[in-house]
Amino acid sequence: MKGEICKVSLKSSLYFAKSLIFPRTQKSTVARKSLYGSIICIALSVVPLVSVLSVTSGMINGMTERLIGLSSGHLEVRVAKVLEETKSGEKFTAYAKNFENISGITKAWPEVTLFALGVGKNMRSGAFLRGVSENIFEENESFKTLFEVKEGDTASLKKASSVPYAIIGDKMAERLSLKTGELFRIITTKKAGEAVVPKVTTFKVGAVVSSGYQEMDELWIFIPLTAFFRSFPMANASFNILLETEDAFSPSLVALQHKVKKSCGRFANVFRWDQVNAARFENFSSTKVMLVFIMMMITFVASINISSAIVMLVMERRKEIAILKSLGARPFEITLSFLLAALYCAAAGLLIGVPVGILLSVKANELIRFLEWFVNLFKEVQLMDPAYYLQTIPVAIPVNQIIMVVAGTLVLSVLVSVIPSVKAGKEKPSEGLKL
């Protein structure tokens, strides 16, 4: 019996809520306009929120993919210089290959790094030298897919030449005014007795590549490992082995890290990719959280409009509320009707805002290019400085986060409408019938 009463109550609340939203009269009242305005406000607030989530997720994913695949590997082994295996390129390569025998490691790439000064035709620039395997651009999947060859041929690393070939980032090439086949110099330091003197080594540009992330492209110079050992003093070099696994995001990566550490002993330290790039990822996360917080504040303000619309709707329908209560409607049923009306407004705004937000996210690159073109008709402006962002914005639709936004907006819209809806349920029939 109680269940039947609840069903009747819910049915009557739904019917009254429907009449609140879609009244039979065609007269455009202030309350109805306010409801439609609140729907538009919700839609307009959700559009940038969905776009921010999609674009920031895509950019963070794109940067993460490049940092893992091109910079740190899934695991990074930092080898002490005291080992005999660090004395030549051949020994170091053989030492790195041993890590592929560890279960869970799919590939090991030896690398020696050194900070130096690159000298072009008219400019100098700080450079991060990376001594790598000669076949890394052909056999490493991340290097093959994430690097775009702007000029030349990456196979030049394997070419025998009196002047060693090097592959440089396109931002570095632009800064030093270098083209494929041209010579440039790298200045390092070496000890001559007690003094430290500069050492100049000449290389030839074999290819110009771009990772799409300018922060990397403006520093990196790739040099064959054997030529690296032959050309530079190793006193200030760092010896690393980049390890690949089947999944960089696997929960078992921590256990694999301990296994590798146990295998290489006290002469090496092993770090996961998220430890190597901890500062960057904290920066990415804090930026995203701040942007989402600002967007959520906009959504909250839009939800307040629903509360205002419900207040106006209650004032407009006081006589109907009084009649319903005189006929036996309970306060809960009246309150539920207005809460359902608020829920409808939020849902309608979301049905408009979410698809539009996703569409704008997918078309983000085209929109930015169009806006940049339009603004540049009046004044030269660069909307996105490629020195700090990816060249193109990769878009990743975060389905789970969007579902959370939808649920949060619906709940928030109902919560801010509780007070006026409860007051509607407490309306006294005698006061409403006097109007």
Short mmCIF file of C-alpha atoms in Angstrom, two decimals:
data_model
loop_
_atom_site.label_atom_id
_atom_site.label_comp_id
_atom_site.label_asym_id
_atom_site.label_seq_id
_atom_site.Cartn_x
_atom_site.Cartn_y
_atom_site.Cartn_z
CA MET A 1 0.00 0.00 0.00
CA LYS A 2 2.80 2.39 0.92
CA GLY A 3 4.58 1.60 -2.35
CA GLU A 4 1.47 2.46 -4.36
CA ILE A 5 1.15 5.79 -2.54
CA CYS A 6 4.81 6.60 -3.36
CA LYS A 7 4.21 5.80 -7.03
CA VAL A 8 1.14 8.04 -7.12
CA SER A 9 3.09 10.82 -5.36
CA LEU A 10 5.98 10.56 -7.82
CA LYS A 11 3.61 10.48 -10.78
CA SER A 12 1.75 13.55 -9.60
CA SER A 13 5.07 15.37 -8.93
CA LEU A 14 6.30 14.54 -12.42
CA TYR A 15 3.03 15.74 -13.93
CA PHE A 16 3.15 19.05 -12.04
CA ALA A 17 6.84 19.48 -12.92
CA LYS A 18 5.94 18.97 -16.58
CA SER A 19 3.28 21.66 -16.33
CA LEU A 20 5.82 24.01 -14.73
CA ILE A 21 8.25 23.57 -17.60
CA PHE A 22 5.75 23.21 -20.46
CA PRO A 23 2.67 25.20 -19.47
CA ARG A 24 -0.39 24.95 -21.70
CA THR A 25 -0.60 28.71 -22.06
CA GLN A 26 1.53 30.17 -24.81
CA LYS A 27 2.05 33.38 -22.87
CA SER A 28 5.76 34.09 -22.36
CA THR A 29 6.05 34.87 -18.66
CA VAL A 30 9.02 36.26 -16.77
CA ALA A 31 9.51 32.95 -14.97
CA ARG A 32 9.57 30.98 -18.22
CA LYS A 33 12.09 33.40 -19.71
CA SER A 34 14.18 33.01 -16.57
CA LEU A 35 14.09 29.20 -16.95
CA TYR A 36 15.24 29.39 -20.57
CA GLY A 37 17.93 31.89 -19.55
CA SER A 38 19.22 29.49 -16.88
CA ILE A 39 19.41 26.69 -19.48
CA ILE A 40 21.50 28.92 -21.73
CA CYS A 41 23.73 29.92 -18.81
CA ILE A 42 24.39 26.26 -17.92
CA ALA A 43 25.17 25.49 -21.57
CA LEU A 44 27.54 28.44 -21.89
CA SER A 45 29.35 27.51 -18.68
CA VAL A 46 29.73 23.84 -19.62
CA VAL A 47 31.15 24.55 -23.10
CA PRO A 48 34.46 26.05 -21.87
CA LEU A 49 34.67 23.50 -19.04
CA VAL A 50 34.47 20.55 -21.44
CA SER A 51 36.85 22.28 -23.85
CA VAL A 52 39.40 22.98 -21.11
CA LEU A 53 39.23 19.38 -19.89
CA SER A 54 39.65 17.98 -23.41
CA VAL A 55 42.42 20.31 -24.54
CA THR A 56 44.44 20.16 -21.31
CA SER A 57 44.09 16.36 -21.17
CA GLY A 58 45.25 16.12 -24.79
CA MET A 59 48.21 18.45 -24.24
CA ILE A 60 49.28 16.69 -21.04
CA ASN A 61 48.96 13.30 -22.76
CA GLY A 62 50.94 14.56 -25.75
CA MET A 63 53.72 15.98 -23.58
CA THR A 64 53.74 12.87 -21.38
CA GLU A 65 54.05 10.62 -24.41
CA ARG A 66 57.04 12.61 -25.67
CA LEU A 67 58.73 12.83 -22.28
CA ILE A 68 58.44 9.07 -21.78
CA GLY A 69 59.21 7.95 -25.31
CA LEU A 70 61.89 10.46 -26.28
CA SER A 71 63.50 11.53 -23.03
CA SER A 72 63.34 9.28 -19.98
CA GLY A 73 62.13 5.89 -21.18
CA HIS A 74 59.80 3.85 -18.97
CA LEU A 75 62.71 3.27 -16.60
CA GLU A 76 65.98 5.17 -16.55
CA VAL A 77 69.16 3.57 -15.25
CA ARG A 78 71.85 6.08 -14.25
CA VAL A 79 75.18 4.32 -14.29
CA ALA A 80 78.21 5.34 -12.22
CA LYS A 81 81.32 6.40 -14.17
CA VAL A 82 83.54 4.07 -12.18
CA LEU A 83 82.33 1.05 -14.12
CA GLU A 84 84.66 -0.27 -16.79
CA GLU A 85 81.65 -0.55 -19.12
CA THR A 86 81.47 3.25 -19.41
CA LYS A 87 84.91 3.56 -21.01
CA SER A 88 83.85 3.00 -24.62
CA GLY A 89 80.75 3.00 -26.78
CA GLU A 90 81.04 -0.70 -27.57
CA LYS A 91 81.32 -1.72 -23.91
CA PHE A 92 78.48 0.55 -22.85
CA THR A 93 76.21 -0.80 -25.61
CA ALA A 94 76.98 -4.39 -24.59
CA TYR A 95 76.30 -3.50 -20.94
CA ALA A 96 72.91 -2.01 -21.89
CA LYS A 97 71.94 -5.12 -23.86
CA ASN A 98 72.21 -7.21 -20.68
CA PHE A 99 69.13 -5.48 -19.27
CA GLU A 100 67.00 -6.99 -22.04
CA ASN A 101 67.45 -10.36 -20.34
CA ILE A 102 65.40 -9.14 -17.36
CA SER A 103 61.80 -10.34 -17.53
CA GLY A 104 59.52 -7.37 -18.27
CA ILE A 105 62.14 -5.31 -20.14
CA THR A 106 61.49 -5.26 -23.88
CA LYS A 107 64.29 -2.96 -25.05
CA ALA A 108 67.33 -1.14 -23.63
CA TRP A 109 68.87 1.95 -25.23
CA PRO A 110 72.29 3.21 -24.07
CA GLU A 111 72.71 6.97 -23.92
CA VAL A 112 75.43 9.39 -22.85
CA THR A 113 74.50 13.03 -22.24
CA LEU A 114 76.51 16.22 -21.90
CA PHE A 115 75.76 19.94 -21.75
CA ALA A 116 77.75 21.99 -24.26
CA LEU A 117 77.68 25.08 -26.48
CA GLY A 118 76.51 24.80 -30.08
CA VAL A 119 78.00 27.29 -32.55
CA GLY A 120 76.34 28.02 -35.89
CA LYS A 121 77.02 30.61 -38.55
CA ASN A 122 76.27 33.70 -36.53
CA MET A 123 74.83 32.46 -33.25
CA ARG A 124 75.64 30.33 -30.25
CA SER A 125 73.24 28.37 -28.12
CA GLY A 126 73.32 26.05 -25.14
CA ALA A 127 72.83 22.45 -26.21
CA PHE A 128 72.00 19.14 -24.61
CA LEU A 129 74.10 16.52 -26.38
CA ARG A 130 72.74 13.00 -26.53
CA GLY A 131 75.01 10.16 -27.60
CA VAL A 132 72.64 7.47 -28.89
CA SER A 133 72.67 4.21 -30.83
CA GLU A 134 73.11 4.75 -34.55
CA ASN A 135 69.89 2.91 -35.37
CA ILE A 136 67.65 4.49 -32.73
CA PHE A 137 65.63 6.55 -35.21
CA GLU A 138 64.87 3.41 -37.25
CA GLU A 139 64.27 0.86 -34.48
CA ASN A 140 62.87 2.82 -31.53
CA GLU A 141 59.08 3.06 -32.00
CA SER A 142 58.76 6.37 -30.14
CA PHE A 143 61.54 7.97 -32.18
CA LYS A 144 59.95 6.67 -35.40
CA THR A 145 56.45 7.92 -34.63
CA LEU A 146 56.95 11.06 -32.53
CA PHE A 147 59.80 12.68 -34.45
CA GLU A 148 58.97 14.43 -37.69
CA VAL A 149 61.89 14.72 -40.10
CA LYS A 150 61.95 18.30 -41.37
CA GLU A 151 65.09 17.95 -43.48
CA GLY A 152 67.66 15.31 -44.35
CA ASP A 153 67.76 11.65 -43.39
CA THR A 154 67.99 10.20 -39.88
CA ALA A 155 69.93 7.24 -41.31
CA SER A 156 72.89 9.65 -41.64
CA LEU A 157 73.86 8.69 -38.07
CA LYS A 158 75.07 5.38 -39.52
CA LYS A 159 77.12 6.94 -42.32
CA ALA A 160 80.89 6.73 -42.11
CA SER A 161 82.41 10.17 -42.57
CA SER A 162 85.53 12.08 -41.64
CA VAL A 163 83.19 14.66 -40.05
CA PRO A 164 80.57 12.90 -37.87
CA TYR A 165 76.92 13.50 -38.61
CA ALA A 166 74.52 14.83 -36.00
CA ILE A 167 70.75 15.22 -35.88
CA ILE A 168 69.43 18.43 -34.38
CA GLY A 169 66.05 19.79 -33.28
CA ASP A 170 64.39 22.22 -35.66
CA LYS A 171 64.33 25.02 -33.08
CA MET A 172 68.06 24.58 -32.56
CA ALA A 173 68.59 24.58 -36.34
CA GLU A 174 66.56 27.77 -36.64
CA ARG A 175 68.50 29.47 -33.86
CA LEU A 176 71.89 28.52 -35.29
CA SER A 177 70.77 29.11 -38.92
CA LEU A 178 71.72 25.58 -39.96
CA LYS A 179 70.57 23.45 -42.88
CA THR A 180 71.15 19.82 -43.75
CA GLY A 181 74.74 19.14 -44.83
CA GLU A 182 76.17 22.26 -43.19
CA LEU A 183 78.95 22.18 -40.62
CA PHE A 184 78.65 23.45 -37.08
CA ARG A 185 80.80 23.29 -33.97
CA ILE A 186 80.28 22.08 -30.44
CA ILE A 187 82.36 23.57 -27.66
CA THR A 188 83.03 21.53 -24.52
CA THR A 189 85.81 21.70 -21.94
CA LYS A 190 88.75 19.51 -21.10
CA LYS A 191 91.61 19.54 -18.64
CA ALA A 192 95.10 20.53 -19.77
CA GLY A 193 97.21 19.96 -16.71
CA GLU A 194 95.65 22.06 -13.98
CA ALA A 195 93.82 24.34 -16.38
CA VAL A 196 90.39 23.86 -17.99
CA VAL A 197 90.43 24.76 -21.66
CA PRO A 198 87.76 24.71 -24.39
CA LYS A 199 87.58 21.83 -26.85
CA VAL A 200 86.00 22.44 -30.25
CA THR A 201 84.55 19.58 -32.30
CA THR A 202 83.02 19.90 -35.77
CA PHE A 203 79.90 18.02 -36.89
CA LYS A 204 77.74 17.95 -39.99
CA VAL A 205 73.97 18.31 -39.91
CA GLY A 206 72.54 14.98 -41.08
CA ALA A 207 68.87 15.77 -40.39
CA VAL A 208 66.61 18.30 -38.72
CA VAL A 209 63.79 16.79 -36.68
CA SER A 210 60.89 18.00 -34.57
CA SER A 211 59.19 16.28 -31.66
CA GLY A 212 56.38 18.84 -31.77
CA TYR A 213 57.39 20.02 -28.29
CA GLN A 214 59.60 23.07 -28.74
CA GLU A 215 61.10 22.92 -25.27
CA MET A 216 62.85 19.74 -26.40
CA ASP A 217 63.62 20.77 -29.96
CA GLU A 218 65.54 23.87 -28.94
CA LEU A 219 68.14 21.88 -26.95
CA TRP A 220 68.65 18.40 -28.36
CA ILE A 221 71.54 17.35 -30.57
CA PHE A 222 71.81 13.62 -31.31
CA ILE A 223 75.26 12.17 -32.00
CA PRO A 224 76.26 8.53 -32.71
CA LEU A 225 77.45 6.87 -29.51
CA THR A 226 80.87 5.86 -30.90
CA ALA A 227 81.50 9.38 -32.23
CA PHE A 228 80.40 10.79 -28.87
CA PHE A 229 83.02 8.80 -26.97
CA ARG A 230 85.64 9.71 -29.56
CA SER A 231 84.84 13.43 -29.67
CA PHE A 232 84.18 14.57 -26.11
CA PRO A 233 85.80 14.31 -22.68
CA MET A 234 83.70 12.00 -20.51
CA ALA A 235 84.52 13.65 -17.18
CA ASN A 236 81.25 15.65 -17.13
CA ALA A 237 79.10 13.19 -19.06
CA SER A 238 76.17 11.24 -17.65
CA PHE A 239 75.68 7.57 -18.55
CA ASN A 240 72.09 6.43 -18.83
CA ILE A 241 70.22 3.39 -20.09
CA LEU A 242 66.63 3.96 -21.15
CA LEU A 243 64.51 0.86 -20.62
CA GLU A 244 61.23 0.08 -22.36
CA THR A 245 58.51 -2.12 -20.88
CA GLU A 246 55.22 -3.37 -22.25
CA ASP A 247 53.27 -0.62 -20.46
CA ALA A 248 54.68 2.55 -18.91
CA PHE A 249 51.52 2.96 -16.82
CA SER A 250 51.42 -0.60 -15.48
CA PRO A 251 51.04 -0.97 -11.68
CA SER A 252 53.85 -3.54 -11.84
CA LEU A 253 56.35 -0.88 -12.96
CA VAL A 254 57.42 -0.27 -9.34
CA ALA A 255 58.18 -3.98 -8.82
CA LEU A 256 60.10 -4.03 -12.11
CA GLN A 257 62.08 -0.99 -10.97
CA HIS A 258 63.21 -2.89 -7.84
CA LYS A 259 64.09 -5.93 -9.93
CA VAL A 260 66.29 -3.85 -12.27
CA LYS A 261 67.92 -2.12 -9.30
CA LYS A 262 68.74 -5.47 -7.75
CA SER A 263 70.20 -6.65 -11.05
CA CYS A 264 72.55 -3.70 -11.58
CA GLY A 265 73.78 -3.48 -7.99
CA ARG A 266 75.25 -0.49 -6.19
CA PHE A 267 76.83 1.10 -9.28
CA ALA A 268 73.54 2.34 -10.75
CA ASN A 269 70.30 3.99 -9.68
CA VAL A 270 66.97 3.22 -11.33
CA PHE A 271 64.16 5.75 -11.71
CA ARG A 272 60.65 5.52 -13.12
CA TRP A 273 59.54 8.01 -15.76
CA ASP A 274 57.20 9.75 -13.30
CA GLN A 275 60.11 10.26 -10.88
CA VAL A 276 62.42 11.68 -13.56
CA ASN A 277 59.74 14.13 -14.74
CA ALA A 278 58.08 14.75 -11.36
CA ALA A 279 58.45 18.55 -11.47
CA ARG A 280 56.92 18.80 -14.94
CA PHE A 281 53.94 16.61 -14.09
CA GLU A 282 53.25 18.50 -10.88
CA ASN A 283 53.22 21.68 -12.95
CA PHE A 284 50.88 20.10 -15.52
CA SER A 285 48.51 18.82 -12.82
CA SER A 286 48.40 22.07 -10.84
CA THR A 287 47.71 24.07 -14.01
CA LYS A 288 44.88 21.74 -15.00
CA VAL A 289 43.36 21.78 -11.51
CA MET A 290 43.43 25.59 -11.44
CA LEU A 291 41.79 25.88 -14.87
CA VAL A 292 39.09 23.35 -13.97
CA PHE A 293 38.47 25.12 -10.64
CA ILE A 294 37.92 28.44 -12.43
CA MET A 295 35.55 26.79 -14.93
CA MET A 296 33.64 25.08 -12.11
CA MET A 297 33.17 28.45 -10.43
CA ILE A 298 31.57 29.69 -13.65
CA THR A 299 29.29 26.63 -13.64
CA PHE A 300 28.40 27.31 -10.01
CA VAL A 301 27.40 30.88 -10.86
CA ALA A 302 25.30 29.54 -13.74
CA SER A 303 23.60 27.12 -11.33
CA ILE A 304 22.59 30.06 -9.13
CA ASN A 305 20.53 31.29 -12.10
CA ILE A 306 18.48 28.10 -11.85
CA SER A 307 17.76 28.88 -8.19
CA SER A 308 16.65 32.39 -9.18
CA ALA A 309 14.42 30.94 -11.90
CA ILE A 310 12.82 28.54 -9.41
CA VAL A 311 12.14 31.44 -7.01
CA MET A 312 10.35 33.34 -9.78
CA LEU A 313 8.49 30.19 -10.81
CA VAL A 314 7.26 29.64 -7.24
CA MET A 315 6.03 33.24 -7.04
CA GLU A 316 4.24 32.87 -10.37
CA ARG A 317 2.57 29.55 -9.48
CA ARG A 318 1.51 30.29 -5.90
CA LYS A 319 -2.16 30.01 -6.78
CA GLU A 320 -1.68 26.61 -8.44
CA ILE A 321 0.34 25.43 -5.43
CA ALA A 322 -2.47 26.53 -3.13
CA ILE A 323 -5.10 24.69 -5.20
CA LEU A 324 -3.01 21.50 -5.25
CA LYS A 325 -2.47 21.63 -1.48
CA SER A 326 -6.20 22.22 -0.97
CA LEU A 327 -6.83 19.04 -2.98
CA GLY A 328 -4.49 17.06 -0.74
CA ALA A 329 -1.03 17.48 -2.28
CA ARG A 330 1.68 17.06 0.30
CA PRO A 331 4.59 19.52 0.79
CA PHE A 332 7.08 16.84 -0.36
CA GLU A 333 5.28 16.43 -3.69
CA ILE A 334 5.31 20.17 -4.36
CA THR A 335 8.99 20.41 -3.39
CA LEU A 336 9.88 17.46 -5.60
CA SER A 337 8.10 19.04 -8.58
CA PHE A 338 10.22 22.18 -8.39
CA LEU A 339 13.41 20.17 -7.86
CA LEU A 340 12.55 18.16 -11.00
CA ALA A 341 12.08 21.43 -12.87
CA ALA A 342 15.55 22.54 -11.73
CA LEU A 343 16.96 19.16 -12.77
CA TYR A 344 15.38 19.57 -16.20
CA CYS A 345 16.99 22.99 -16.68
CA ALA A 346 20.41 21.59 -15.80
CA ALA A 347 19.95 18.55 -18.04
CA ALA A 348 18.80 20.69 -20.97
CA GLY A 349 21.81 22.98 -20.56
CA LEU A 350 24.13 19.97 -20.45
CA LEU A 351 22.55 18.43 -23.55
CA ILE A 352 23.43 21.64 -25.39
CA GLY A 353 26.76 22.47 -23.73
CA VAL A 354 28.53 19.09 -23.66
CA PRO A 355 28.24 18.31 -27.43
CA VAL A 356 29.19 21.88 -28.34
CA GLY A 357 32.17 21.73 -25.96
CA ILE A 358 33.35 18.44 -27.48
CA LEU A 359 32.91 19.82 -31.01
CA LEU A 360 34.93 22.94 -30.19
CA SER A 361 37.64 20.75 -28.62
CA VAL A 362 37.91 18.57 -31.71
CA LYS A 363 38.16 21.69 -33.88
CA ALA A 364 40.49 23.53 -31.46
CA ASN A 365 43.45 23.75 -33.87
CA GLU A 366 41.30 25.05 -36.72
CA LEU A 367 39.63 27.61 -34.43
CA ILE A 368 42.96 28.90 -33.10
CA ARG A 369 44.37 29.24 -36.61
CA PHE A 370 41.24 31.10 -37.74
CA LEU A 371 41.32 33.44 -34.71
CA GLU A 372 45.02 34.07 -35.23
CA TRP A 373 44.41 34.88 -38.89
CA PHE A 374 41.52 37.22 -38.02
CA VAL A 375 43.40 39.04 -35.25
CA ASN A 376 46.47 39.43 -37.47
CA LEU A 377 44.37 41.39 -39.94
CA PHE A 378 44.55 44.23 -37.42
CA LYS A 379 47.68 43.52 -35.39
CA GLU A 380 50.47 40.92 -35.49
CA VAL A 381 49.67 38.54 -32.63
CA GLN A 382 50.78 34.99 -31.90
CA LEU A 383 48.01 33.35 -29.88
CA MET A 384 50.08 30.32 -28.89
CA ASP A 385 53.83 30.69 -28.55
CA PRO A 386 55.34 27.43 -29.89
CA ALA A 387 58.27 27.88 -27.51
CA TYR A 388 56.03 26.76 -24.66
CA TYR A 389 53.35 24.58 -26.26
CA LEU A 390 53.04 21.70 -28.68
CA GLN A 391 52.92 22.77 -32.31
CA THR A 392 49.44 21.34 -32.59
CA ILE A 393 46.99 20.70 -29.77
CA PRO A 394 46.28 17.00 -29.39
CA VAL A 395 42.72 16.56 -28.15
CA ALA A 396 41.78 13.73 -25.79
CA ILE A 397 38.13 13.52 -24.75
CA PRO A 398 38.22 12.58 -21.03
CA VAL A 399 34.96 10.60 -20.88
CA ASN A 400 35.16 9.83 -17.16
CA GLN A 401 35.85 13.46 -16.25
CA ILE A 402 33.02 14.70 -18.47
CA ILE A 403 30.65 12.23 -16.79
CA MET A 404 31.77 13.65 -13.44
CA VAL A 405 31.13 17.20 -14.70
CA VAL A 406 27.62 16.21 -15.87
CA ALA A 407 26.81 14.51 -12.57
CA GLY A 408 28.30 17.36 -10.55
CA THR A 409 26.34 20.00 -12.49
CA LEU A 410 23.07 18.11 -12.04
CA VAL A 411 23.63 17.68 -8.31
CA LEU A 412 24.75 21.30 -7.89
CA SER A 413 21.71 22.61 -9.75
CA VAL A 414 19.39 20.60 -7.53
CA LEU A 415 21.17 21.63 -4.33
CA VAL A 416 20.97 25.36 -5.05
CA SER A 417 17.24 24.92 -5.76
CA VAL A 418 16.44 23.12 -2.51
CA ILE A 419 15.62 26.25 -0.46
CA PRO A 420 13.11 27.83 -2.89
CA SER A 421 11.60 24.39 -3.60
CA VAL A 422 11.13 23.64 0.11
CA LYS A 423 9.54 27.05 0.59
CA ALA A 424 7.15 26.22 -2.26
CA GLY A 425 6.15 23.05 -0.42
CA LYS A 426 5.48 25.03 2.74
CA GLU A 427 3.20 27.55 1.03
CA LYS A 428 -0.11 27.92 2.87
CA PRO A 429 -3.18 27.41 0.69
CA SER A 430 -5.01 30.30 2.32
CA GLU A 431 -2.29 32.78 1.36
CA GLY A 432 -2.03 31.52 -2.20
CA LEU A 433 -5.77 31.65 -2.81
CA LYS A 434 -5.92 35.29 -1.74
CA LEU A 435 -3.85 36.32 -4.80
#
